[in-house]
CSV table of C-alpha atoms in Angstrom, one decimal:
chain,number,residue,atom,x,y,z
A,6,UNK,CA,113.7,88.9,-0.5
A,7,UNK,CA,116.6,91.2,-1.3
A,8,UNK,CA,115.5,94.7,-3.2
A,9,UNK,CA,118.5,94.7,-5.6
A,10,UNK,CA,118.1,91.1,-6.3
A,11,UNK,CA,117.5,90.6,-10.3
A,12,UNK,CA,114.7,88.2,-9.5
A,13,UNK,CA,112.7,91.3,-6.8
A,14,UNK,CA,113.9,93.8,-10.0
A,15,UNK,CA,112.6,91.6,-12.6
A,16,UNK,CA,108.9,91.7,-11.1
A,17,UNK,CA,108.7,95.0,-9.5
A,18,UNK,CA,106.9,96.7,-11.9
A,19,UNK,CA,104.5,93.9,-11.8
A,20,UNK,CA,104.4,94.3,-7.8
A,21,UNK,CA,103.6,98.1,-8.3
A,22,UNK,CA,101.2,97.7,-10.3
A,23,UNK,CA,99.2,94.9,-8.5
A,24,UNK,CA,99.6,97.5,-5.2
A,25,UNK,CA,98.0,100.3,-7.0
A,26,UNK,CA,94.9,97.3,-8.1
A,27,UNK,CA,94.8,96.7,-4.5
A,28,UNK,CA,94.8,100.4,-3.0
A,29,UNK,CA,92.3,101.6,-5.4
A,30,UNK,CA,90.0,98.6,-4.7
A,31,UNK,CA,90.0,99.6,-0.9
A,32,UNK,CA,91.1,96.7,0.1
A,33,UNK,CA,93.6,96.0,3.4
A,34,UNK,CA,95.3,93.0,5.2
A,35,UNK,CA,98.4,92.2,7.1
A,36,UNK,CA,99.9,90.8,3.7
A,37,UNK,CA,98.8,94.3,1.8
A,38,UNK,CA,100.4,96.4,4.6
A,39,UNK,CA,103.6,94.9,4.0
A,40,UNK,CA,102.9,95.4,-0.3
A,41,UNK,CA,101.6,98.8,0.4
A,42,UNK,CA,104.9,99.9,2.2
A,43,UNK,CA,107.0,99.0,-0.1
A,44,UNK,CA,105.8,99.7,-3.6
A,45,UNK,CA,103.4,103.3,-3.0
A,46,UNK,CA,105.4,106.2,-4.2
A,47,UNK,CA,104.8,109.8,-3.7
A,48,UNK,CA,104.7,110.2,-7.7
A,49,UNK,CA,102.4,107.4,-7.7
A,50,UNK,CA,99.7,109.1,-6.1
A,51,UNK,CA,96.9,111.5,-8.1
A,52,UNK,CA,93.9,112.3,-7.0
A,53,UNK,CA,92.0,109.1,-7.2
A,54,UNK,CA,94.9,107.1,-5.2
A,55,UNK,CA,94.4,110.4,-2.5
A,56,UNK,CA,91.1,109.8,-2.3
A,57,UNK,CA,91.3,106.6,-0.8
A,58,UNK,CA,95.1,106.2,0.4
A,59,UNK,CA,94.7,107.9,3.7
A,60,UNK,CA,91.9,105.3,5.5
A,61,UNK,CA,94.5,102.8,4.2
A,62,UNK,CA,97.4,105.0,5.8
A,63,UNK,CA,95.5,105.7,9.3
A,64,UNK,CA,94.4,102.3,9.5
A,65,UNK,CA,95.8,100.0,12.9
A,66,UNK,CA,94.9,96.2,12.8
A,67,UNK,CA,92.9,95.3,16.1
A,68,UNK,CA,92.9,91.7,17.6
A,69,UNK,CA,90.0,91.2,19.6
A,70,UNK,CA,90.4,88.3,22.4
A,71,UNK,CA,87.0,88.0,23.3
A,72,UNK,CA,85.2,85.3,20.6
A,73,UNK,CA,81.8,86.3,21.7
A,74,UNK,CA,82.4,90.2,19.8
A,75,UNK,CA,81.7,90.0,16.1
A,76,UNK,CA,82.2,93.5,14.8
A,77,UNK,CA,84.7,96.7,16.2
A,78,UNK,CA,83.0,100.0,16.4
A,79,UNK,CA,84.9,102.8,15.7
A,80,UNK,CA,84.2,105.8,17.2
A,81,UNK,CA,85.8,109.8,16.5
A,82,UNK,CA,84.9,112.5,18.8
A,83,UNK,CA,84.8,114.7,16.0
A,84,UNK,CA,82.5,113.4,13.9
A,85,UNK,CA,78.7,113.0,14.4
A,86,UNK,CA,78.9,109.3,13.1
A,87,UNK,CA,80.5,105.5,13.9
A,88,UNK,CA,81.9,103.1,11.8
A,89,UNK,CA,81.8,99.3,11.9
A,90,UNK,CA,84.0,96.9,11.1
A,91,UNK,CA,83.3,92.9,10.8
A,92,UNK,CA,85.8,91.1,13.0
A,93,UNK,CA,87.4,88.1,10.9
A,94,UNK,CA,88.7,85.2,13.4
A,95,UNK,CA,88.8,87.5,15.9
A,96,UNK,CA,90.9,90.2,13.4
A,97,UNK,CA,90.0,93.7,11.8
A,98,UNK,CA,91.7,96.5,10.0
A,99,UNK,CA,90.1,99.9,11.1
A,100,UNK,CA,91.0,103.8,10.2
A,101,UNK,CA,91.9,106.3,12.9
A,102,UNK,CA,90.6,109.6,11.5
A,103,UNK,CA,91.7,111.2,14.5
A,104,UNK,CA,94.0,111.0,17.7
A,105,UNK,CA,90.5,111.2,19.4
A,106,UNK,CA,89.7,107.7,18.2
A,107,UNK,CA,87.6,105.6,20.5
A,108,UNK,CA,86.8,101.8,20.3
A,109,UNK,CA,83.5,99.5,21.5
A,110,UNK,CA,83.5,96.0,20.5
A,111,UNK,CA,80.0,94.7,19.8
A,112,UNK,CA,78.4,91.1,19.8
A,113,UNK,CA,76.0,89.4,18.3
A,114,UNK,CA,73.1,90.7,20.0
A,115,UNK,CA,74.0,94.7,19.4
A,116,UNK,CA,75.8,94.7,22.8
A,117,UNK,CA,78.2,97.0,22.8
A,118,UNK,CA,81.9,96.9,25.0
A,119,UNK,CA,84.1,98.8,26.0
A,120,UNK,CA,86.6,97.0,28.2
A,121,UNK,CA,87.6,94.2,26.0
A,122,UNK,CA,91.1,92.8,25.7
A,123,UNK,CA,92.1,93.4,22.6
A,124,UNK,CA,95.7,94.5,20.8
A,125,UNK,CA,96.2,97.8,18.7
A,126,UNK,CA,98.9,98.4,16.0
A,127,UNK,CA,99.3,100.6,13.5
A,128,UNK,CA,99.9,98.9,9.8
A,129,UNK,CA,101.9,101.8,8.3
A,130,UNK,CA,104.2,104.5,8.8
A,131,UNK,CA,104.4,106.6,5.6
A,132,UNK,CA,103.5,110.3,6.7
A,133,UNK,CA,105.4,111.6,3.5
A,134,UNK,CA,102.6,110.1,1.5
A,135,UNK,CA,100.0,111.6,4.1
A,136,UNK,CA,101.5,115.1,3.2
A,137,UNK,CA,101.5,113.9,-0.6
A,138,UNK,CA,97.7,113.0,-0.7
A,139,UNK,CA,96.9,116.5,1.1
A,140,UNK,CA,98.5,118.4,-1.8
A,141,UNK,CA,96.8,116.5,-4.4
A,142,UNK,CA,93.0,115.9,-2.7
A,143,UNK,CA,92.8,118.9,0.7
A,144,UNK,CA,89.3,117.7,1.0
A,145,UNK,CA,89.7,113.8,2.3
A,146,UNK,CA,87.4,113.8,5.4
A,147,UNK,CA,90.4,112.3,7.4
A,148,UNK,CA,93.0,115.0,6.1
A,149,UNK,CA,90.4,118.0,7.2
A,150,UNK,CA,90.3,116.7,10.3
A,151,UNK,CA,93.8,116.5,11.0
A,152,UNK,CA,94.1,120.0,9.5
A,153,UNK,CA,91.2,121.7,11.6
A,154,UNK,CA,92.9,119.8,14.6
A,155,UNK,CA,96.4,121.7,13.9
A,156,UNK,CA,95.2,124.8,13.9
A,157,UNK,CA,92.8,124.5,16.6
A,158,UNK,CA,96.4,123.9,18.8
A,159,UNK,CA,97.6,126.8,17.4
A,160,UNK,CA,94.9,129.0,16.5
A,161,UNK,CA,94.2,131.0,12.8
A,162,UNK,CA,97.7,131.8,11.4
A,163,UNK,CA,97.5,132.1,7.8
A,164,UNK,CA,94.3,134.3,7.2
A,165,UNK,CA,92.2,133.4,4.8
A,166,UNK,CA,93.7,129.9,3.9
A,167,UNK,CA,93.0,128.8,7.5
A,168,UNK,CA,89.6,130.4,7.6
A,169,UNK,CA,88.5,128.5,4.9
A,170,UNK,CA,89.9,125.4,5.9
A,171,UNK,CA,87.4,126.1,9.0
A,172,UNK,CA,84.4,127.3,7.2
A,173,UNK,CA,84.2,124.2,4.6
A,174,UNK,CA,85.0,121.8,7.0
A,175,UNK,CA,81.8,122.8,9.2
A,176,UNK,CA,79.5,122.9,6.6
A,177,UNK,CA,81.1,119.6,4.6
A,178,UNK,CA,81.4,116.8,7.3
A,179,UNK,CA,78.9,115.9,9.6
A,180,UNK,CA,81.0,116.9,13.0
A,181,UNK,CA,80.1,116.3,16.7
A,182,UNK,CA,78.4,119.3,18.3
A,183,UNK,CA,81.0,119.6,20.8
A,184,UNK,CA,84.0,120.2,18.1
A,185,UNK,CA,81.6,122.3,15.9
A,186,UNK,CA,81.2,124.4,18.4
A,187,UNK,CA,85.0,124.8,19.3
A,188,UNK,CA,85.3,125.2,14.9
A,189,UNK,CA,82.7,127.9,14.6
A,190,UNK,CA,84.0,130.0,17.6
A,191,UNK,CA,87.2,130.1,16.3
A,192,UNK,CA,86.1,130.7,13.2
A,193,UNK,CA,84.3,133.4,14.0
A,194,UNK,CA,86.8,135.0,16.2
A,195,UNK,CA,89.1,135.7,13.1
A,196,UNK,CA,86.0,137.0,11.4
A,197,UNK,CA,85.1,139.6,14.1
A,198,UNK,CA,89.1,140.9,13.8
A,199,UNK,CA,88.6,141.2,10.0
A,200,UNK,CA,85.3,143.2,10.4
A,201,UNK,CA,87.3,145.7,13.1
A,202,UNK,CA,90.2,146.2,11.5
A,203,UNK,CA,87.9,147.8,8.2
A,204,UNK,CA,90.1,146.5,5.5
A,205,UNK,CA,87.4,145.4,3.1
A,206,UNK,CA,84.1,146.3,2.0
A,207,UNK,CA,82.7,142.8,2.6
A,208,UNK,CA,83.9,142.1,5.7
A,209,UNK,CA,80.7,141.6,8.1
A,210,UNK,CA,79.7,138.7,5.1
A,211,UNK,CA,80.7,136.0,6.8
A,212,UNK,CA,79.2,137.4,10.5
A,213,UNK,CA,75.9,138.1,8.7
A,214,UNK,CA,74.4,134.7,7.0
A,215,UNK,CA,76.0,133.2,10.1
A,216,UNK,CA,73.7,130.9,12.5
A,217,UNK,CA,73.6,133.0,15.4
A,218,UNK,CA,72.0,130.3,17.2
A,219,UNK,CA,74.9,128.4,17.5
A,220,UNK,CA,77.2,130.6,19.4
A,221,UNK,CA,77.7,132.0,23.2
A,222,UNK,CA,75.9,134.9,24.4
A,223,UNK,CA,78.8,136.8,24.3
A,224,UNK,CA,79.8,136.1,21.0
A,225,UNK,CA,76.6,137.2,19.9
A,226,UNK,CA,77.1,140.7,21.7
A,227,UNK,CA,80.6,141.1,20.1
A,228,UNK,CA,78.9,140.5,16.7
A,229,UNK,CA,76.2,142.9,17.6
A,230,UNK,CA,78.1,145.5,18.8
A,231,UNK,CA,80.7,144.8,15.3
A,232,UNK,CA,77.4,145.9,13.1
A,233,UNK,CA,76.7,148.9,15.0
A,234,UNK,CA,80.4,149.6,14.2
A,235,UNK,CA,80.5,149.3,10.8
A,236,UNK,CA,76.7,150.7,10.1
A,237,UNK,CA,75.2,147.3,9.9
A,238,UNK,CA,71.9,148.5,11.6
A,239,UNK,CA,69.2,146.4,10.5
A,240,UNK,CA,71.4,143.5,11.8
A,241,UNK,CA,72.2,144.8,14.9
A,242,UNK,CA,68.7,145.6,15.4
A,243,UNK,CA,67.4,142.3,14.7
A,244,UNK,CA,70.4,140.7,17.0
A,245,UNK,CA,68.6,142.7,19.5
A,246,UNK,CA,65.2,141.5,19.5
A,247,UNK,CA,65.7,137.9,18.6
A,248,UNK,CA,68.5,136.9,21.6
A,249,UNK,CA,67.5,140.3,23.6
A,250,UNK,CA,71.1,141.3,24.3
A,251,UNK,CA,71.2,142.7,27.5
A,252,UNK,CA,74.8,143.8,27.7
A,253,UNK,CA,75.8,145.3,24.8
A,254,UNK,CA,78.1,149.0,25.4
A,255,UNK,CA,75.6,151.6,26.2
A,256,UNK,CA,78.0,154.2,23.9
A,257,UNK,CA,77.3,151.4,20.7
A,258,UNK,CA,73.6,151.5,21.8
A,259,UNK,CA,73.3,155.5,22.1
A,260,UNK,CA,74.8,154.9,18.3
A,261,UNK,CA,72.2,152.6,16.7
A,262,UNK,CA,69.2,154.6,17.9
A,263,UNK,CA,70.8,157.6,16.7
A,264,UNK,CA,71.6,156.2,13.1
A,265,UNK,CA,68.2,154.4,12.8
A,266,UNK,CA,65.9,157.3,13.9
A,267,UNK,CA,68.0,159.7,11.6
A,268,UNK,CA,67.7,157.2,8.6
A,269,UNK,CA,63.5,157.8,9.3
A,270,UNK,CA,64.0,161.4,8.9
């Protein structure tokens, strides 16, 4: 139908209205898609819309060929967990919270497949309204991700904002150990250039109540070595005897047992 025909004009507000019914319900199809891309707004989205708009904007439908697979399993390699999906004559409409999306097919007996013929197409193409429900609702799972996975590329540009982008994302979603890992050292990198460069009196907060058991050895010598610096002792000192650091600069060394001994005078 023509969008400045007087009969599409006459219902639209109707139309809008049923899409926003739709959208907050959760609910997707070919037939929605089509609603969905025509009648979501950018001023139509607050933060409940946000909440649930971007599964429905990330989602692809998948056509399985294979009758013998009854559900899709979809996989992100940044996330500790899977999702399932029931496929409906042979049909299913899944999210891709990442580029790093990976799918099994499974049958009836748990079996799960890899190399099955199937078809993949994105539903939508509204990145405007992506970028809207990131101002209004930062903390969608899906929208961290894709945020963490920009500045991964490009490494911690705007301080702070960044920072904390990483830090709440590790300790919010349930991530793979593999991209934890890749989060926390970057994380932690920006946090051992804030401690050297002395520009606040809190600046070793995040390096101290960090896990330590998570990172390289030679992280934890460069945070070792960063206390000594900034007088940090009992820290250091405890580095020191729970991962016995081997390495750490014989000058920063002399340093500790100087401060330490003098503070038992």
């Amino acid at each position: 139908m023509n969008p400045s025909s007087e009969l599409y004009q006459s219902y639209i507000r109707e139309m809008e209205q049923f899409a926003m019914e739709q959208l907050l319900a959760g609910r997707m199809n070919g037939c929605l898609a089509v609603i969905y891309e025509h009648m979501i707004y950018t001023d139509m989205i607050d933060p409940r819309a946000a909440g649930i708009l971007p599964k429905i904007l990330c989602s692809s439908r998948v056509k399985c060929d294979d009758p013998r697979m009854k559900y899709v399993i979809v996989r992100c390699e940044e996330l500790k967990e899977e999702e399932a999906f029931l496929l409906e004559h042979g049909e299913a409409y899944v999210p891709a919270v990442s580029k790093n999306t990976v799918l099994f097919f499974q049958d009836a007996y748990g079996g799960r497949y890899l190399n099955i013929s199937h078809r993949k197409l994105p539903v939508m193409d509204r990145k405007e309204l992506l970028d809207r429900c990131y101002e209004v609702y930062p903390d969608h799972p899906i929208l961290k991700l894709r945020a963490c996975e920009a500045v991964l590329k490009k490494g911690v540009e705007k301080e702070e904002e960044e920072a904390l982008l990483l830090e709440d994302t590790l300790s919010q979603l349930k991530l793979n150990p593999v991209f934890e890992k890749k989060l926390l050292h970057l994380v932690t990198e920006y946090y051992c250039k804030k401690a050297v460069s002395k520009e606040e009196e809190e600046r070793c907060a995040f390096l101290i109540q960090l896990d330590k058991d998570l990172l390289e050895p030679s992280m934890r010598r460069k945070i070792c070595e960063i206390f000594i610096d900034c007088n940090y002792l009992r820290e250091a000192y405890n580095m020191l005897l729970t991962y016995e650091i081997e390495d750490v600069d014989p000058e920063k060394l002399l340093k500790l047992c100087t401060r330490m001994i003098l503070q038992q005078l």
